[in-house]
PDB file of C-alpha atoms in Angstrom:
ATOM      1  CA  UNK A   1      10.369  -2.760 -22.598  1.00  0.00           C
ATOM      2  CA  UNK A   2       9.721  -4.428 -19.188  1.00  0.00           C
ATOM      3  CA  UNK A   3       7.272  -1.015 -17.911  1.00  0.00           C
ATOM      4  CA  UNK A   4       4.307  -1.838 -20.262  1.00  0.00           C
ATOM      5  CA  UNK A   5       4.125  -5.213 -18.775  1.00  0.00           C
ATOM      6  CA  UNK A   6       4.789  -4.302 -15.115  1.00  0.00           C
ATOM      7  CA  UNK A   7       1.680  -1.369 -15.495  1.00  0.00           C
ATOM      8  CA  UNK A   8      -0.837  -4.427 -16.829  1.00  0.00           C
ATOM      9  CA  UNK A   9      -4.202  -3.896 -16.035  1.00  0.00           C
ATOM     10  CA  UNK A  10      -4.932  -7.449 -14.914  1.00  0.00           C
ATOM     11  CA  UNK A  11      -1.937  -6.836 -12.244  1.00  0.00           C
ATOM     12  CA  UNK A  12      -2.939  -3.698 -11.151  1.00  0.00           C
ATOM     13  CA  UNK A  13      -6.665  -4.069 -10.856  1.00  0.00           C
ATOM     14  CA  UNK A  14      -5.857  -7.616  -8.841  1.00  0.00           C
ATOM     15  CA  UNK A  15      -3.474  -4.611  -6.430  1.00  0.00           C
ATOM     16  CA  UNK A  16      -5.788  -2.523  -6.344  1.00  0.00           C
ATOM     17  CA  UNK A  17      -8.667  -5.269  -5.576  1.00  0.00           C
ATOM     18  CA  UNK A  18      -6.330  -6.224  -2.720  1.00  0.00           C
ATOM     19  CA  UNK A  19      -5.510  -2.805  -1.267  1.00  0.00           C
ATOM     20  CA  UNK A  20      -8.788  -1.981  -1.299  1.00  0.00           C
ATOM     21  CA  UNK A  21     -10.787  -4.370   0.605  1.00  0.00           C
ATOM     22  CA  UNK A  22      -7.606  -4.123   3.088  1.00  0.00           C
ATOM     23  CA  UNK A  23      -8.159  -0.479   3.834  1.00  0.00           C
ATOM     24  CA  UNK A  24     -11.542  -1.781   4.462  1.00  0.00           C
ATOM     25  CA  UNK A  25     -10.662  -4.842   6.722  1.00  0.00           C
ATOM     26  CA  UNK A  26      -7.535  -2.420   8.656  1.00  0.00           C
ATOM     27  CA  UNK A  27     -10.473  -0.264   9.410  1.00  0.00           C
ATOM     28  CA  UNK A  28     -12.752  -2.993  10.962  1.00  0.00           C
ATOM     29  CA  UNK A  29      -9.850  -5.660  12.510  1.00  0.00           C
ATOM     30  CA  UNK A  30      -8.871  -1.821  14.448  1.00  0.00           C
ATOM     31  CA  UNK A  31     -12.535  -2.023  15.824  1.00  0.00           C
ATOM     32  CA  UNK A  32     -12.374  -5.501  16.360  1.00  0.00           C
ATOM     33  CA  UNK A  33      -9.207  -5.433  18.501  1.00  0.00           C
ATOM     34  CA  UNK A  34     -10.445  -2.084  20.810  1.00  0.00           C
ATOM     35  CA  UNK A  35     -13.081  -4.287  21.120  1.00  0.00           C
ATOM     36  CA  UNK A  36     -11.544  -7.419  22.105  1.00  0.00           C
ATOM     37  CA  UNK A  37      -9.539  -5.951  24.774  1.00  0.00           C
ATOM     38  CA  UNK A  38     -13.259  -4.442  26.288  1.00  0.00           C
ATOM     39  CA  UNK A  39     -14.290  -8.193  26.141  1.00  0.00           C
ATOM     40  CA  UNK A  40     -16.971  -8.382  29.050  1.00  0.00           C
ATOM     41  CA  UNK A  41     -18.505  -5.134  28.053  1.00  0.00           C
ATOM     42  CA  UNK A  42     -18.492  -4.950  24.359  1.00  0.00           C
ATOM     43  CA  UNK A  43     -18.526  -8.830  23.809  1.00  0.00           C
ATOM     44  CA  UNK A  44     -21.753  -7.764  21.252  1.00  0.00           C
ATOM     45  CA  UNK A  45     -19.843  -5.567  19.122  1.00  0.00           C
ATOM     46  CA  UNK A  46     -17.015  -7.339  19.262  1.00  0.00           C
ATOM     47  CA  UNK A  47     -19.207 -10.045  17.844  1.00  0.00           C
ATOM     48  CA  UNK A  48     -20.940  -8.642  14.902  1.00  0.00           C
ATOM     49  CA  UNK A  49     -17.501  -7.434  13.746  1.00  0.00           C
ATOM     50  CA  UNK A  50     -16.245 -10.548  14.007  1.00  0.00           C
ATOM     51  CA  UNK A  51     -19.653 -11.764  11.336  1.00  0.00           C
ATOM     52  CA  UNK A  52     -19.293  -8.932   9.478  1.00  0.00           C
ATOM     53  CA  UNK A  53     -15.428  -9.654   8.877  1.00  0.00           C
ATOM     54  CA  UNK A  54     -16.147 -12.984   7.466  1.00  0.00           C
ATOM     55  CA  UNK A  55     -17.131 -11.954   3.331  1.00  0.00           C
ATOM     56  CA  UNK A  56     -14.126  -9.532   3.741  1.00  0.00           C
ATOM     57  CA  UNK A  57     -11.740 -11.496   4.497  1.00  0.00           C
ATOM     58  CA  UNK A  58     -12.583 -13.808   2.121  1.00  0.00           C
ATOM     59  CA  UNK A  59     -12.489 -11.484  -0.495  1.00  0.00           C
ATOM     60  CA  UNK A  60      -9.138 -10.632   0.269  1.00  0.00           C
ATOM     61  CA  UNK A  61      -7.645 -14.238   0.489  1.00  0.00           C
ATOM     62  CA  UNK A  62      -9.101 -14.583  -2.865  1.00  0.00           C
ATOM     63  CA  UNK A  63      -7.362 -11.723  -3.951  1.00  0.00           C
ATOM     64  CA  UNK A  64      -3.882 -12.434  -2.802  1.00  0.00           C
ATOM     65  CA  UNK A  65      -4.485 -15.939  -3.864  1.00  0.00           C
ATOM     66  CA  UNK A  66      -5.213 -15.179  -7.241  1.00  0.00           C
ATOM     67  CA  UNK A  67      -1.874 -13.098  -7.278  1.00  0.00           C
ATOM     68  CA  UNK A  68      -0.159 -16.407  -5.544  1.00  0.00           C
ATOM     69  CA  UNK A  69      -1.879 -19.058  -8.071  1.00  0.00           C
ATOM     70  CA  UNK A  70      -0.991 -16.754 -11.212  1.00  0.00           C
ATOM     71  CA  UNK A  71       3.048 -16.095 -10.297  1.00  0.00           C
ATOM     72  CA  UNK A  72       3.701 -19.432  -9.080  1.00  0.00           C
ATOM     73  CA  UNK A  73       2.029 -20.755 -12.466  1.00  0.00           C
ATOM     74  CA  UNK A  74       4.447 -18.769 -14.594  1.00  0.00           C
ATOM     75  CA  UNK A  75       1.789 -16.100 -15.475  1.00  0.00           C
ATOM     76  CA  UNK A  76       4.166 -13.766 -17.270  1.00  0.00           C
ATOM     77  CA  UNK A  77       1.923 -10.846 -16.528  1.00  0.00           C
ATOM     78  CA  UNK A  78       2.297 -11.459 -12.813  1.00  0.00           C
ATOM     79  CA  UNK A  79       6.332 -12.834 -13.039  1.00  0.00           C
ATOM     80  CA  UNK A  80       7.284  -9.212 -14.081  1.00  0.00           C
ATOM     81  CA  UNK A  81       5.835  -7.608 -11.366  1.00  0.00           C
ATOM     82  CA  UNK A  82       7.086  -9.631  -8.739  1.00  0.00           C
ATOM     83  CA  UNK A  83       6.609 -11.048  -5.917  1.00  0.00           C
ATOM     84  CA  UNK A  84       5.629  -9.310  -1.874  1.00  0.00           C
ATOM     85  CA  UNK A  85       9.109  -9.108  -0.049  1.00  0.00           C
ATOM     86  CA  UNK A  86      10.328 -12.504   0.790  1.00  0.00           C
ATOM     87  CA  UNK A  87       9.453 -11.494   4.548  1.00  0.00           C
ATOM     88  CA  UNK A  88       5.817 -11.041   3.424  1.00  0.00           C
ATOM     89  CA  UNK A  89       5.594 -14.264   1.230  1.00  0.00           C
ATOM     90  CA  UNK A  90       6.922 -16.056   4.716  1.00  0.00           C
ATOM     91  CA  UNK A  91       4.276 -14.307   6.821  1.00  0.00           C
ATOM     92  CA  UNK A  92       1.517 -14.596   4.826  1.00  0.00           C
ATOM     93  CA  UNK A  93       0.849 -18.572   4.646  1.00  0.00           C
ATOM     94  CA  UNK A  94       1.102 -17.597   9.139  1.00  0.00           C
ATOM     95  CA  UNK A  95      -1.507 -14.498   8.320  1.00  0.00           C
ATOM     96  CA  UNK A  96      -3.941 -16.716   6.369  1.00  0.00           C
ATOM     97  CA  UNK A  97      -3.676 -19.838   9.355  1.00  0.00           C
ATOM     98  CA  UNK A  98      -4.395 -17.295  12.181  1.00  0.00           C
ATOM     99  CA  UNK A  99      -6.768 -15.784  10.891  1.00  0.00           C
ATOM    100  CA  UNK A 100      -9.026 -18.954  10.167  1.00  0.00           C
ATOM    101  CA  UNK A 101      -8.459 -20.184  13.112  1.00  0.00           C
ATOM    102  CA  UNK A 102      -9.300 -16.699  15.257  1.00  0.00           C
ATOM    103  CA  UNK A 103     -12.533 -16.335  13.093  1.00  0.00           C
ATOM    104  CA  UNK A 104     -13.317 -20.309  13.311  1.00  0.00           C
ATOM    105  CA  UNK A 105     -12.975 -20.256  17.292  1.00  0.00           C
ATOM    106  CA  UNK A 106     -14.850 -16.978  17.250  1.00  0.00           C
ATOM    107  CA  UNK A 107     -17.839 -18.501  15.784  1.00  0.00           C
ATOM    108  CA  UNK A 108     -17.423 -22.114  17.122  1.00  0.00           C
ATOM    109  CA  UNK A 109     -17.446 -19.864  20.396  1.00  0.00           C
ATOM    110  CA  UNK A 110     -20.417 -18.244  19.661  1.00  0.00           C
ATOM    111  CA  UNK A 111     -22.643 -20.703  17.874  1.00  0.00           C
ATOM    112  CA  UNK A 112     -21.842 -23.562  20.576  1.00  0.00           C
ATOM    113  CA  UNK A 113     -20.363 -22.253  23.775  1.00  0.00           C
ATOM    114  CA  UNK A 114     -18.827 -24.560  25.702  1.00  0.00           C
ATOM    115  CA  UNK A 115     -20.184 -27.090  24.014  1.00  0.00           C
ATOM    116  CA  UNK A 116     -17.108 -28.526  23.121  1.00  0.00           C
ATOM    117  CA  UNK A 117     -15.008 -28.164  25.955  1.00  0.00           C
ATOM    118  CA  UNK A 118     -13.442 -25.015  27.469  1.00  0.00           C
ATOM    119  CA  UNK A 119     -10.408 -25.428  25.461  1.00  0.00           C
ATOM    120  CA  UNK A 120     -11.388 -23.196  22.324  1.00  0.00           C
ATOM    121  CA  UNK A 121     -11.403 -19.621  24.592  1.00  0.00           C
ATOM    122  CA  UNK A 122      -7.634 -19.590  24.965  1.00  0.00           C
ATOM    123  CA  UNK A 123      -7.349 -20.992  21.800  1.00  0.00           C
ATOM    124  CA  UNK A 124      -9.197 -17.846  20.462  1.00  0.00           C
ATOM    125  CA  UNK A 125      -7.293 -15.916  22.842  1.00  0.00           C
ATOM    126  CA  UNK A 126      -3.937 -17.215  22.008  1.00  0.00           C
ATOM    127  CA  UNK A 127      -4.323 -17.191  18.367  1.00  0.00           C
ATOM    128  CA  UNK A 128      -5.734 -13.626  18.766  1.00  0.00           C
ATOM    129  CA  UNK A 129      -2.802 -12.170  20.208  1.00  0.00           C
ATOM    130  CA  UNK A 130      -0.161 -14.096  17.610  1.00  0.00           C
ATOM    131  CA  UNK A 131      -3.073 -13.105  14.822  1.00  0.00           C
ATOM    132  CA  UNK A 132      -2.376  -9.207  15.924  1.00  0.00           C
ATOM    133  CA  UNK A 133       1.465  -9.423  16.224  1.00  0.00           C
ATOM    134  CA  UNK A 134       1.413 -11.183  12.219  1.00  0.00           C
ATOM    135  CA  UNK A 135      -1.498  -8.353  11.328  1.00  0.00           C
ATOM    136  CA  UNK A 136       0.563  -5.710  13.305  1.00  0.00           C
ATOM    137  CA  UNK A 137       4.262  -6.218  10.747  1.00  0.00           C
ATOM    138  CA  UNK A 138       1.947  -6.707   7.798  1.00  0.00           C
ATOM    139  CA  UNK A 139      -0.121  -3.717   8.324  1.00  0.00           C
ATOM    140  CA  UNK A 140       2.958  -1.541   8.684  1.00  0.00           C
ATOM    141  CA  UNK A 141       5.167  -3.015   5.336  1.00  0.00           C
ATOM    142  CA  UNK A 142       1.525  -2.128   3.440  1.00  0.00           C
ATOM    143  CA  UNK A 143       0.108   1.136   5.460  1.00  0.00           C
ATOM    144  CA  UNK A 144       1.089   3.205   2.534  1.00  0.00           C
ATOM    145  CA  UNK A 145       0.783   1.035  -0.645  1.00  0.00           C
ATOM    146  CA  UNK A 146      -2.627  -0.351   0.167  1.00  0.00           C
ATOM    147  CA  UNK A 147      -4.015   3.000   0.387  1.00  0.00           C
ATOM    148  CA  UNK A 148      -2.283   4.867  -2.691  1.00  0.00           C
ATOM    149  CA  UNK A 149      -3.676   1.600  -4.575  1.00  0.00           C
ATOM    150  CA  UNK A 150      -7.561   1.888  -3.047  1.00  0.00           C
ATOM    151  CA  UNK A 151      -7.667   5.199  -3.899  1.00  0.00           C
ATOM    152  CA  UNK A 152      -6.040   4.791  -7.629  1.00  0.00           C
ATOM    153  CA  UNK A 153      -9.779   3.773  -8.644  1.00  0.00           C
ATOM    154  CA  UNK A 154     -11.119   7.103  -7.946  1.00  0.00           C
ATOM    155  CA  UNK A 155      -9.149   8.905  -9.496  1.00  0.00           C
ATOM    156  CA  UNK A 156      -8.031   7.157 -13.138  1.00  0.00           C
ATOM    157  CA  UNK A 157     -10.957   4.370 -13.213  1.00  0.00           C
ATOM    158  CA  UNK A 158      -8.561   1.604 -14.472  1.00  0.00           C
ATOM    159  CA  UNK A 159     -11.429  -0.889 -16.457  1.00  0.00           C
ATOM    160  CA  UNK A 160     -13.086  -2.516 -13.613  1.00  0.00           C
ATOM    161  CA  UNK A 161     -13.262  -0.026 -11.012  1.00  0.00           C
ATOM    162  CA  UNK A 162     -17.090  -0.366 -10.630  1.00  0.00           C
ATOM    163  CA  UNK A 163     -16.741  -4.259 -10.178  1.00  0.00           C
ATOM    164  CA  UNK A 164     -13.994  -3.435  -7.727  1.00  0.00           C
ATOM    165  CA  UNK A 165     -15.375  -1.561  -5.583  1.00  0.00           C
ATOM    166  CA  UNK A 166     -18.651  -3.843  -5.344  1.00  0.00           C
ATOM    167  CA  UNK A 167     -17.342  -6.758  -4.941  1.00  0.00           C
ATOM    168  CA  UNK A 168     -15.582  -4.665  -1.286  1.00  0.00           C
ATOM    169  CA  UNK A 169     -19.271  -3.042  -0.623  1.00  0.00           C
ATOM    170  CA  UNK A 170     -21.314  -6.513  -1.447  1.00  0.00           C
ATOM    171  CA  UNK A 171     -18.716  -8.059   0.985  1.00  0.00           C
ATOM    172  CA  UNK A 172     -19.589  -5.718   3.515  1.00  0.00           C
ATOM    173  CA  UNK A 173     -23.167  -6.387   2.659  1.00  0.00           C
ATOM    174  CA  UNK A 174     -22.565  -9.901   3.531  1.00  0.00           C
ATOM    175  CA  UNK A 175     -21.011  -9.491   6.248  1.00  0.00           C
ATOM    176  CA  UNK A 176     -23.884  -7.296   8.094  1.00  0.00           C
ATOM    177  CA  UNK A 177     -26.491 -10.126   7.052  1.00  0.00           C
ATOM    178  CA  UNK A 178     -24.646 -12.528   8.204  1.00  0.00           C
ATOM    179  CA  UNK A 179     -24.035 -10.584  11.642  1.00  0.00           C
ATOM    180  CA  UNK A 180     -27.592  -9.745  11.694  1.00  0.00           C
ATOM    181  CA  UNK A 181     -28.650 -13.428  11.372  1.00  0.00           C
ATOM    182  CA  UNK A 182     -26.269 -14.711  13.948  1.00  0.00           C
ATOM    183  CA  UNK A 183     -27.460 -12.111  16.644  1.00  0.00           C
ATOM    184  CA  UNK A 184     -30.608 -14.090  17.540  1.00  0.00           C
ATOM    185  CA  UNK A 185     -28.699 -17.007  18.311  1.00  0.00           C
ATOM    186  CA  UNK A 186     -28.476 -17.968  21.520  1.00  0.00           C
ATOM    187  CA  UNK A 187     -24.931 -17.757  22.961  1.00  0.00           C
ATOM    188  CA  UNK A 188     -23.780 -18.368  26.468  1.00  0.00           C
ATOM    189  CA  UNK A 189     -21.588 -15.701  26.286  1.00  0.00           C
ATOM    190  CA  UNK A 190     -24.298 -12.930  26.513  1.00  0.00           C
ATOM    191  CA  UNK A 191     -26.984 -13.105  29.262  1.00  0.00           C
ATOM    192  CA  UNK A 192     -30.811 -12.639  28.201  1.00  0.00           C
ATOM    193  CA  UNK A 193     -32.091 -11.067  31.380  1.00  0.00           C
ATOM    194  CA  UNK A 194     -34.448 -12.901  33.906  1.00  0.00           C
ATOM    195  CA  UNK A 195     -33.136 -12.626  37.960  1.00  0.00           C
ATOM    196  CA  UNK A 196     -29.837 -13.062  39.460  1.00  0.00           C
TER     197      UNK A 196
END
């Protein structure tokens, strides 16, 4: 009786929703971290994945949180299948605070410099390394799940499938005009030429 209601589509288009656009943001926040560790020399790249991260991300915290909002409102649908391992619901409320505050110093850091004080680099920095240690146990519990569920779409086309996967692409979308529009802006991080 209970496998009808744990195979819903709502549920399992919201999973696969989810494990799709992480595939996506495991394969840029891996680009993003080689190229945080090359700061001085890839400081560019390492900013325009940073922009183009942005609609991503938020797609996925929508995701989860629409999982989040419709179990803890009694959503029956979403009550039968469960909730993440009590290790993941613990980590995730950590995930989602690191991660706006490694993105908001990013572009705070990048839109204003020092602007503000010198106090928001470590605070990038420090956040960055907790941010990857979080990322780093919740990668690994999902590393198979997420992409069994991305590539579920391509194979049986569950109703939504199309919507799915543009809602990842127009994120991505987003994400490159929004890194595109930042690049002109001047940042003190990234010199413009002229003498020594």
């Amino acid at each position: 009786m209970l496998e009808p209601i744990l195979r819903d589509p709502g549920v399992e288009a919201n999973a696969r929703l989810t494990g799709y656009v992480g595939v996506v943001l495991a394969v840029l926040l891996a680009a993003e971290l080689v190229t945080g560790l090359r700061f001085k020399q890839l400081l560019p790249a390492h900013a325009v994945i940073g922009f183009v991260l942005v609609p991503p991300v938020l797609l996925k915290l929508a995701s989860v949180g629409y999982r989040f909002a419709r179990y803890y409102t009694g959503d029956a649908r979403y009550r039968a299948a469960g909730p993440p391992r009590l290790a993941m619901r613990l980590l995730g409320p950590v995930i989602v605070l690191l991660t706006v505050v490694v993105i908001g110093t990013g572009i705070e850091l990048w839109l204003f410099g020092y602007r503000f004080g010198f106090v928001w680099v470590p605070v990038h920095h420090f956040s960055a390394y907790l941010w990857f240690v979080t990322m780093a146990v919740h990668v690994v519990n999902y590393l198979r799940r997420a992409p069994e569920l991305a590539a579920a779409d391509w194979r049986d086309h569950l109703r939504g499938a199309f919507t799915r996967r543009s809602l990842v692409a127009g994120s991505l979308i987003l994400g490159a005009a929004l890194a595109i529009a930042m690049l002109p802006y001047p940042t003190p991080f990234i010199p413009t030429g002229g003498a020594d």
